[in-house]
Amino acid sequence: MKKPLVFTFLSALPAWVFGQSSGSFVETYFSEIVLSIALGVALVALLLLVVTLQAVAVFRKTEEGEKEVKETWFSKWWQSINSFKPIEQETVVLTTHEYDGIRELDNNLPPWWKGMFYATIVFGVLYLVNYHIMGSGQLQVEEYETEMAVAAKEVAAYKAAVLAMEGPSEEPVTGPEAIAAGKVVYQKFCSACHGAQGQGGIGPNFVDQYWIHGGSMANIITTIEEGVPTKGMIAWKNQLSGAEIQQVAAFIYDLEGNDPDGQKEPQGELFERVTETEVEGE
Amino acid sequence: MENQETLTLTKPTHAEPETSGVEVFYYDNKIVRMFIIAATVFGIVGMSVGLLVALQFVFPELNFGIQYTTFGRIRPLHTNAVIFAFVGNGIFAGVYYTLQRLCKARMFSDLLSKIHFWGWQLIILAAAITLPLGITTSKEYAELEWPIDIAIALIWVVFGVNMFGTILKRRERHLYVAIWFFIATFVTVAVLHIVNSFEFPVTLFKSYSLFAGVQDALVQWWYGHNAVAFFLTTPYLGLMYYFIPKASNRPIYSYRLSIIHFWALIFIYIWAGPHHLLYNALPDWAQSLGVVFSVMLIAPSWGGMLNGLFTLRGAWDRVREDPILKFMVVAVSCYGMATFEGPMLSLKNVNAIAHFTDWIVAHVHVGGLGWNGFLTFGMLYYLIPKLYGTQLFSKKLANIHFWVGTMGIVFYALPMYWAGFVQSLMWKEFTEAGILAYPNFLETVTQIQPMYALRAFGGAMYLGGVFVMVYNLVKTAKQGSFIPETKDQAAPLTAGYVPPKNEHWHRRIFEWRPINLLVWSLVMILIGGLVELVPTFLVKSNVPTIASVQPYSPLELEGRDIYIREGCNACHSQMIRPFRSETERYGEYAKAGEFVYDHPFLWGSKRTGPDLLRIGGKYPDSWHYHHMLDPNSMSPGSIMPPYPWLFEQVLNTENSEKKLDVMRQMGVPYPEMTYGEVLTSIKDQSDEIAKTLKDQGIEVSSEKEIIALIAYLQRLGTDISKVDPKLSANN
C-alpha cells in the first residue's frame, strides 16, 4: 500500500472532514448527506436483524424445555404489526394446495407492508404531479442553473470578504516561502508536461531564457490562468486558487538558469530579465 | 390443452373429475447434475476472474502486460461468467429439478434438455474466447457479438419449449407460485434479449447497435436493469419458493402475498430501467418514471422476502442447526437489503452521490454474492445429498463456508460503500474560493485504494468459501451413489376440469392455465417497456438536434472501435451530468443531441478514471501518446494499465468502407465514398496526427492503432463548441 494504515481509516471519513475548510458543501448537500447516512443506518439495521433472528433462535433453543415462549413487549408488538396468527392456530389459514409436499397458508398481508405499498404509490403520484404537471419541482437543467447562480453568489461574497480583510494585492507573491509552496503545486499539476526539474517535455522548458508566451511574471501568471488551449495547455484558473497560481508562477520564475538533464531545446523568443541593480543603476 | 374451457358446460363443477388410474414416471436427475456441475465450475471461474480484476485496482501490473487480460476486456468476462454461466446454470439446475417435481412429470424432452445444456455451455465458451479478444458490443451485460446473440435466442427458445412442454403434460392441475416466476422469466428475458440485440453486422465479429445515443442508452438500461430483475431475481424467487419450504418443512406463509407480489413485481420492475440514467441526457419525464416506479418496487420486492422469512416462523430453531436454511436466510435478507437500497439509489439526490462510484459496485455485490450466491449454495447443499441418496459429508465445513462467505460479503461491501461515498464527496468538494478542492481526479482514486485492497480481501474470502463447499460436496457425492432417475407416480390430468366457483379468483383464472399466465405476464411487462421506449423513438423533441454535431471521420470511427475493443467505457464515462462539480471539472454538461451518431452509446456506468466526454483538445496529441504508452508518465500513481500493443499493431482498415456503409444505412449522413476515398481520408488524417507528434518530438508510423485512438479522443465532445455551420452560412 502506498498510504499508511492510518489513512485507511481516514479515508473512511467524508472528504469534507479534512477538506479545505469549506462549509458550503455540507450546506448545499445537507439533505443528501442526511439521506445517505439514513440509508447506511437502515442497511446496518437490516444486517442486525439477521443477527438478531439468529440470536432469537439460540434463545429459543435454550428454553426448549418449556413449551410456551414467554410473551415480551417485543413479541407482542411483532405479532401485531405483522398481523400474525399464532402458529398453533395456523390450520385455520391452511389452504388445500399441495405441490410436491409443499403446502400453503393464506395469512394476512402484513399491515405495515400494505401501508408501505400504498405510501410508495402515493409518493409516485405526487412526484409526477410535482415535476411534470404542476411544474413546481425543478427539472435537472433548471436545478443546475440554480446551483451555478448560488455558487457564483457565494464565491463573490467570499472574495469580497477576503478583499475587505486583506486589501487589494497587486504585488506578485515572491520569496522562498511562495517558491516552496509553488513547487508542491508544480510537482502535482505541471511536472507531467514540463518535467520535474522544468527541463520540458510535452511542454517547453522553464530553465532557459526563451519564452513562447512572454517571460515576465505577469505573462507567466496569465499563461497559467488562461492556458493555451490550442496547444493543449489547459486554463488553470478553475482548478487552482489565485494564491496557488502566484506561488507556482514564482517557482517557475525561479527555475531560470538551472541546468537539469534532458533539457528541451529553447522555444519562443529571448526574454532578458531586468535585474533590480540595473534598475537602480539607471 | 386449453380447449377444456369449451367442453365443460355439461360437466358438474367438481374440483377434480374421477381419475382412471395412476401412472408411474421418472424424474431426470442427470440433467440437473450436469447443470449443477456447470454452475459450480463457472462459479469458480467467474469469481476468480472477479478477484483478478479486483486485484488490478491495487496492483495494475496484474494484467501481466498483455492485452487479453486488461481490466477493460476481462471485466465483462467476469460479469458474463457470474451472471450467465454461474447464476444461469444455477437457474437451469434449479428449474429442471423443481419443475419436474412440481408438475409431476419428467422433462418434456431429454433431447431438448441436452441441446439446452450443451448449447448454453458452448455460448459460455464463445464468450470466454471472444471477450478477452476484444470482440464486444460494449453494451453492459450484453457484450456478446451478434452470432452469439442469435445462439442465445435459439437456446433460450429450446429452454422455453422444454419448460412449456413439461408444464403442458403435467399431472398436477395447478401451477405452484415457483412456476409463475419461471414463466415470467422465460417470456421477459426473451423480449429483453431480442430487443436489446438489434444490431447491424459489419463482419462476423463486429456489429453496430441499431439504436444510437439516448435511445441506445434507454434500451440498454431497460435491458440491463431487467436482466437483474428477470435473470437474477424472478427465477431465484421461484427457487426460493421451492427450497425454503422444502428445507424447513414449513408451509408457505401467505398465498395471497405470493399473488400480489408476483404481479406487482413483474409489472413495476420493467419501468425502473431509467434509474440508471438519472441526471443523464435522457428526457426528464423518462427519468421521473424510472424514479417513481423504482420507489414503488420496494413493497413488491419485500413481499418475496417476507414470504420467504415468515415461512420460517416456528422453524427458527432449525435455522440455527441447518446450514441450508442459514444460507437461505442470509440470501433472502440480502435480497431485502438490495431491493431496499435500489429504490433509495433511484432517488435523484442519492443517485447524484452514488452514480459512477463504487457504491453501485457494493450494491450489486450484496445482491450477487448474497442473494444469488448464497441461495445457490443453499440449493446445492440441499440437492447433492438428495441426488446421491446420502447425508451431507460435513455440516461443520458447511458452517465454515457459511461464516467465511458471510464475512466475505461484509468485507467486500463495506469498503466499497465507504469508497463510493468518500470519492463522490471528494469529486463534489469546492473550496470557498469556488474552485474544486480535488481538481486532480487521480487524488480521489489513490485516496480509496486501501478500500480496493480490502474489497479484494473480501472477495478472496468469499471465493475461499466456495472451495470449501466444493470439497464438501465432492466428498458427499463420493459417500453416496448417484440416482440418475427418481421414481414417482400420479394420476394424469383429465379433460373437462371446471374450477369450483368458490375458489380464489387467481386459482380459477390463472393457476390451471399456463398459456393464460404466459400471455398476461407478457402483457404486464410490455406495458412499461412500450410506454418508455416508444415515445423516445417517435417524439422528436426528446432528442433536440444540434446542427454542429457531425459524424466521426473514418479514422475517428476506427479509433472509436478500438476504444470499444479495449473496453475503455468500463472505467471512463462519457456523460457529464449537469452539476457544478462536473461542469467545472470536465466542461459543458452533455446534451442529448451530441450522441445522435453514437452507435452504440458509450456513456459508461462507472468512473474509475475521469469522464472523457470533453477530452478532445484538452491535451496535445503527444500527451495522449505518452499516456497510453505509460499512464504513470503523465499521471504519476495512475492505476490505468499501459497499452503498448496499440503502438505495435497496424490499424486494420479492411472494413472501414463497410463500416461507413452500415452507418449510412442506419441513418448516419456519410457521403457516398469509394474504398479508395475512405483510405485516403484515413491516411490524410493519420499523417496529420503523425506530423503533429513529430513536431512534438515523437517519431511514429501513421499506420499504428494509437493514431486512430488519438484521432477519436481528440474529436470527443468538441462538436458542440464548434460554430454552427448553418448559422455561419447565413451570415
PDB file of C-alpha atoms in Angstrom, chain B residues 37-146:
ATOM      1  CA  ILE B  37     -21.502 -29.128 -12.186  1.00  0.00           C
ATOM      2  CA  ALA B  38     -21.512 -26.378 -14.801  1.00  0.00           C
ATOM      3  CA  ALA B  39     -22.756 -23.802 -12.298  1.00  0.00           C
ATOM      4  CA  THR B  40     -20.057 -24.762  -9.808  1.00  0.00           C
ATOM      5  CA  VAL B  41     -17.198 -24.788 -12.304  1.00  0.00           C
ATOM      6  CA  PHE B  42     -18.208 -21.494 -13.895  1.00  0.00           C
ATOM      7  CA  GLY B  43     -18.898 -20.016 -10.490  1.00  0.00           C
ATOM      8  CA  ILE B  44     -15.280 -20.621  -9.555  1.00  0.00           C
ATOM      9  CA  VAL B  45     -14.039 -19.330 -12.915  1.00  0.00           C
ATOM     10  CA  GLY B  46     -16.211 -16.218 -12.818  1.00  0.00           C
ATOM     11  CA  MET B  47     -15.343 -15.383  -9.227  1.00  0.00           C
ATOM     12  CA  SER B  48     -11.633 -15.967  -9.844  1.00  0.00           C
ATOM     13  CA  VAL B  49     -11.714 -13.521 -12.739  1.00  0.00           C
ATOM     14  CA  GLY B  50     -13.569 -11.163 -10.402  1.00  0.00           C
ATOM     15  CA  LEU B  51     -10.798 -11.490  -7.851  1.00  0.00           C
ATOM     16  CA  LEU B  52      -8.213 -10.815 -10.531  1.00  0.00           C
ATOM     17  CA  VAL B  53      -9.913  -7.605 -11.682  1.00  0.00           C
ATOM     18  CA  ALA B  54     -10.304  -6.538  -8.056  1.00  0.00           C
ATOM     19  CA  LEU B  55      -6.562  -7.030  -7.531  1.00  0.00           C
ATOM     20  CA  GLN B  56      -5.815  -4.994 -10.650  1.00  0.00           C
ATOM     21  CA  PHE B  57      -7.200  -1.960  -8.827  1.00  0.00           C
ATOM     22  CA  VAL B  58      -4.425  -2.380  -6.289  1.00  0.00           C
ATOM     23  CA  PHE B  59      -1.693  -3.843  -8.492  1.00  0.00           C
ATOM     24  CA  PRO B  60      -2.300  -2.585 -12.038  1.00  0.00           C
ATOM     25  CA  GLU B  61       0.604  -4.679 -13.300  1.00  0.00           C
ATOM     26  CA  LEU B  62      -1.567  -7.775 -12.742  1.00  0.00           C
ATOM     27  CA  ASN B  63      -2.707  -7.611 -16.347  1.00  0.00           C
ATOM     28  CA  PHE B  64       0.768  -9.112 -16.944  1.00  0.00           C
ATOM     29  CA  GLY B  65       1.326  -6.608 -19.713  1.00  0.00           C
ATOM     30  CA  ILE B  66      -0.820  -8.442 -22.222  1.00  0.00           C
ATOM     31  CA  GLN B  67      -3.847  -7.072 -23.957  1.00  0.00           C
ATOM     32  CA  TYR B  68      -6.134 -10.049 -23.315  1.00  0.00           C
ATOM     33  CA  THR B  69      -6.144  -9.598 -19.565  1.00  0.00           C
ATOM     34  CA  THR B  70      -6.592  -5.861 -19.172  1.00  0.00           C
ATOM     35  CA  PHE B  71      -9.433  -4.716 -16.962  1.00  0.00           C
ATOM     36  CA  GLY B  72     -11.456  -3.333 -19.863  1.00  0.00           C
ATOM     37  CA  ARG B  73     -11.568  -6.747 -21.510  1.00  0.00           C
ATOM     38  CA  ILE B  74     -11.938  -9.109 -18.570  1.00  0.00           C
ATOM     39  CA  ARG B  75     -14.383  -7.079 -16.537  1.00  0.00           C
ATOM     40  CA  PRO B  76     -17.131  -8.139 -18.991  1.00  0.00           C
ATOM     41  CA  LEU B  77     -15.735 -11.657 -18.771  1.00  0.00           C
ATOM     42  CA  HIS B  78     -16.281 -11.566 -15.001  1.00  0.00           C
ATOM     43  CA  THR B  79     -19.819 -10.171 -15.228  1.00  0.00           C
ATOM     44  CA  ASN B  80     -20.876 -12.509 -18.014  1.00  0.00           C
ATOM     45  CA  ALA B  81     -19.373 -15.526 -16.274  1.00  0.00           C
ATOM     46  CA  VAL B  82     -21.034 -14.933 -12.926  1.00  0.00           C
ATOM     47  CA  ILE B  83     -24.387 -13.825 -14.349  1.00  0.00           C
ATOM     48  CA  PHE B  84     -24.922 -16.111 -17.308  1.00  0.00           C
ATOM     49  CA  ALA B  85     -22.627 -19.021 -16.511  1.00  0.00           C
ATOM     50  CA  PHE B  86     -22.803 -19.305 -12.703  1.00  0.00           C
ATOM     51  CA  VAL B  87     -26.298 -17.983 -11.992  1.00  0.00           C
ATOM     52  CA  GLY B  88     -27.590 -19.093 -15.400  1.00  0.00           C
ATOM     53  CA  ASN B  89     -26.603 -22.712 -14.869  1.00  0.00           C
ATOM     54  CA  GLY B  90     -27.833 -22.388 -11.289  1.00  0.00           C
ATOM     55  CA  ILE B  91     -31.248 -21.333 -12.583  1.00  0.00           C
ATOM     56  CA  PHE B  92     -31.408 -24.218 -15.003  1.00  0.00           C
ATOM     57  CA  ALA B  93     -30.304 -26.752 -12.391  1.00  0.00           C
ATOM     58  CA  GLY B  94     -32.996 -25.456 -10.043  1.00  0.00           C
ATOM     59  CA  VAL B  95     -35.704 -25.229 -12.685  1.00  0.00           C
ATOM     60  CA  TYR B  96     -35.044 -28.716 -14.079  1.00  0.00           C
ATOM     61  CA  TYR B  97     -35.155 -30.177 -10.578  1.00  0.00           C
ATOM     62  CA  THR B  98     -38.194 -28.330  -9.255  1.00  0.00           C
ATOM     63  CA  LEU B  99     -40.290 -28.106 -12.399  1.00  0.00           C
ATOM     64  CA  GLN B 100     -40.410 -31.888 -12.842  1.00  0.00           C
ATOM     65  CA  ARG B 101     -41.484 -32.378  -9.250  1.00  0.00           C
ATOM     66  CA  LEU B 102     -43.980 -29.529  -9.193  1.00  0.00           C
ATOM     67  CA  CYS B 103     -45.530 -30.733 -12.451  1.00  0.00           C
ATOM     68  CA  LYS B 104     -45.354 -34.421 -11.551  1.00  0.00           C
ATOM     69  CA  ALA B 105     -43.797 -35.073 -14.935  1.00  0.00           C
ATOM     70  CA  ARG B 106     -40.424 -35.820 -16.480  1.00  0.00           C
ATOM     71  CA  MET B 107     -38.977 -33.054 -18.608  1.00  0.00           C
ATOM     72  CA  PHE B 108     -40.785 -32.774 -21.926  1.00  0.00           C
ATOM     73  CA  SER B 109     -37.795 -33.940 -23.985  1.00  0.00           C
ATOM     74  CA  ASP B 110     -34.461 -35.364 -22.878  1.00  0.00           C
ATOM     75  CA  LEU B 111     -33.018 -34.349 -26.240  1.00  0.00           C
ATOM     76  CA  LEU B 112     -34.063 -30.723 -25.750  1.00  0.00           C
ATOM     77  CA  SER B 113     -32.594 -30.853 -22.235  1.00  0.00           C
ATOM     78  CA  LYS B 114     -29.257 -31.931 -23.702  1.00  0.00           C
ATOM     79  CA  ILE B 115     -29.359 -29.400 -26.531  1.00  0.00           C
ATOM     80  CA  HIS B 116     -30.144 -26.741 -23.933  1.00  0.00           C
ATOM     81  CA  PHE B 117     -27.267 -27.783 -21.705  1.00  0.00           C
ATOM     82  CA  TRP B 118     -24.578 -28.120 -24.349  1.00  0.00           C
ATOM     83  CA  GLY B 119     -25.813 -25.129 -26.302  1.00  0.00           C
ATOM     84  CA  TRP B 120     -25.574 -22.960 -23.206  1.00  0.00           C
ATOM     85  CA  GLN B 121     -22.075 -24.200 -22.370  1.00  0.00           C
ATOM     86  CA  LEU B 122     -20.932 -23.520 -25.934  1.00  0.00           C
ATOM     87  CA  ILE B 123     -22.254 -19.986 -25.652  1.00  0.00           C
ATOM     88  CA  ILE B 124     -20.257 -19.555 -22.462  1.00  0.00           C
ATOM     89  CA  LEU B 125     -17.173 -20.920 -24.183  1.00  0.00           C
ATOM     90  CA  ALA B 126     -17.716 -18.490 -27.058  1.00  0.00           C
ATOM     91  CA  ALA B 127     -17.996 -15.653 -24.563  1.00  0.00           C
ATOM     92  CA  ALA B 128     -14.828 -16.729 -22.779  1.00  0.00           C
ATOM     93  CA  ILE B 129     -12.930 -16.637 -26.077  1.00  0.00           C
ATOM     94  CA  THR B 130     -14.379 -13.527 -27.691  1.00  0.00           C
ATOM     95  CA  LEU B 131     -14.429 -11.133 -24.733  1.00  0.00           C
ATOM     96  CA  PRO B 132     -10.661 -11.251 -23.980  1.00  0.00           C
ATOM     97  CA  LEU B 133     -10.079 -10.849 -27.723  1.00  0.00           C
ATOM     98  CA  GLY B 134     -11.919  -7.555 -27.523  1.00  0.00           C
ATOM     99  CA  ILE B 135     -14.886  -8.754 -29.557  1.00  0.00           C
ATOM    100  CA  THR B 136     -17.652  -6.859 -27.827  1.00  0.00           C
ATOM    101  CA  THR B 137     -20.686  -4.701 -28.471  1.00  0.00           C
ATOM    102  CA  SER B 138     -19.763  -2.639 -25.376  1.00  0.00           C
ATOM    103  CA  LYS B 139     -23.323  -2.827 -24.017  1.00  0.00           C
ATOM    104  CA  GLU B 140     -23.147  -3.916 -20.392  1.00  0.00           C
ATOM    105  CA  TYR B 141     -24.250  -7.497 -19.704  1.00  0.00           C
ATOM    106  CA  ALA B 142     -24.964  -7.763 -23.437  1.00  0.00           C
ATOM    107  CA  GLU B 143     -21.390  -7.565 -24.699  1.00  0.00           C
ATOM    108  CA  LEU B 144     -21.520 -10.682 -26.833  1.00  0.00           C
ATOM    109  CA  GLU B 145     -21.486 -10.167 -30.589  1.00  0.00           C
ATOM    110  CA  TRP B 146     -24.380 -10.869 -32.892  1.00  0.00           C
TER     111      TRP B 146
END
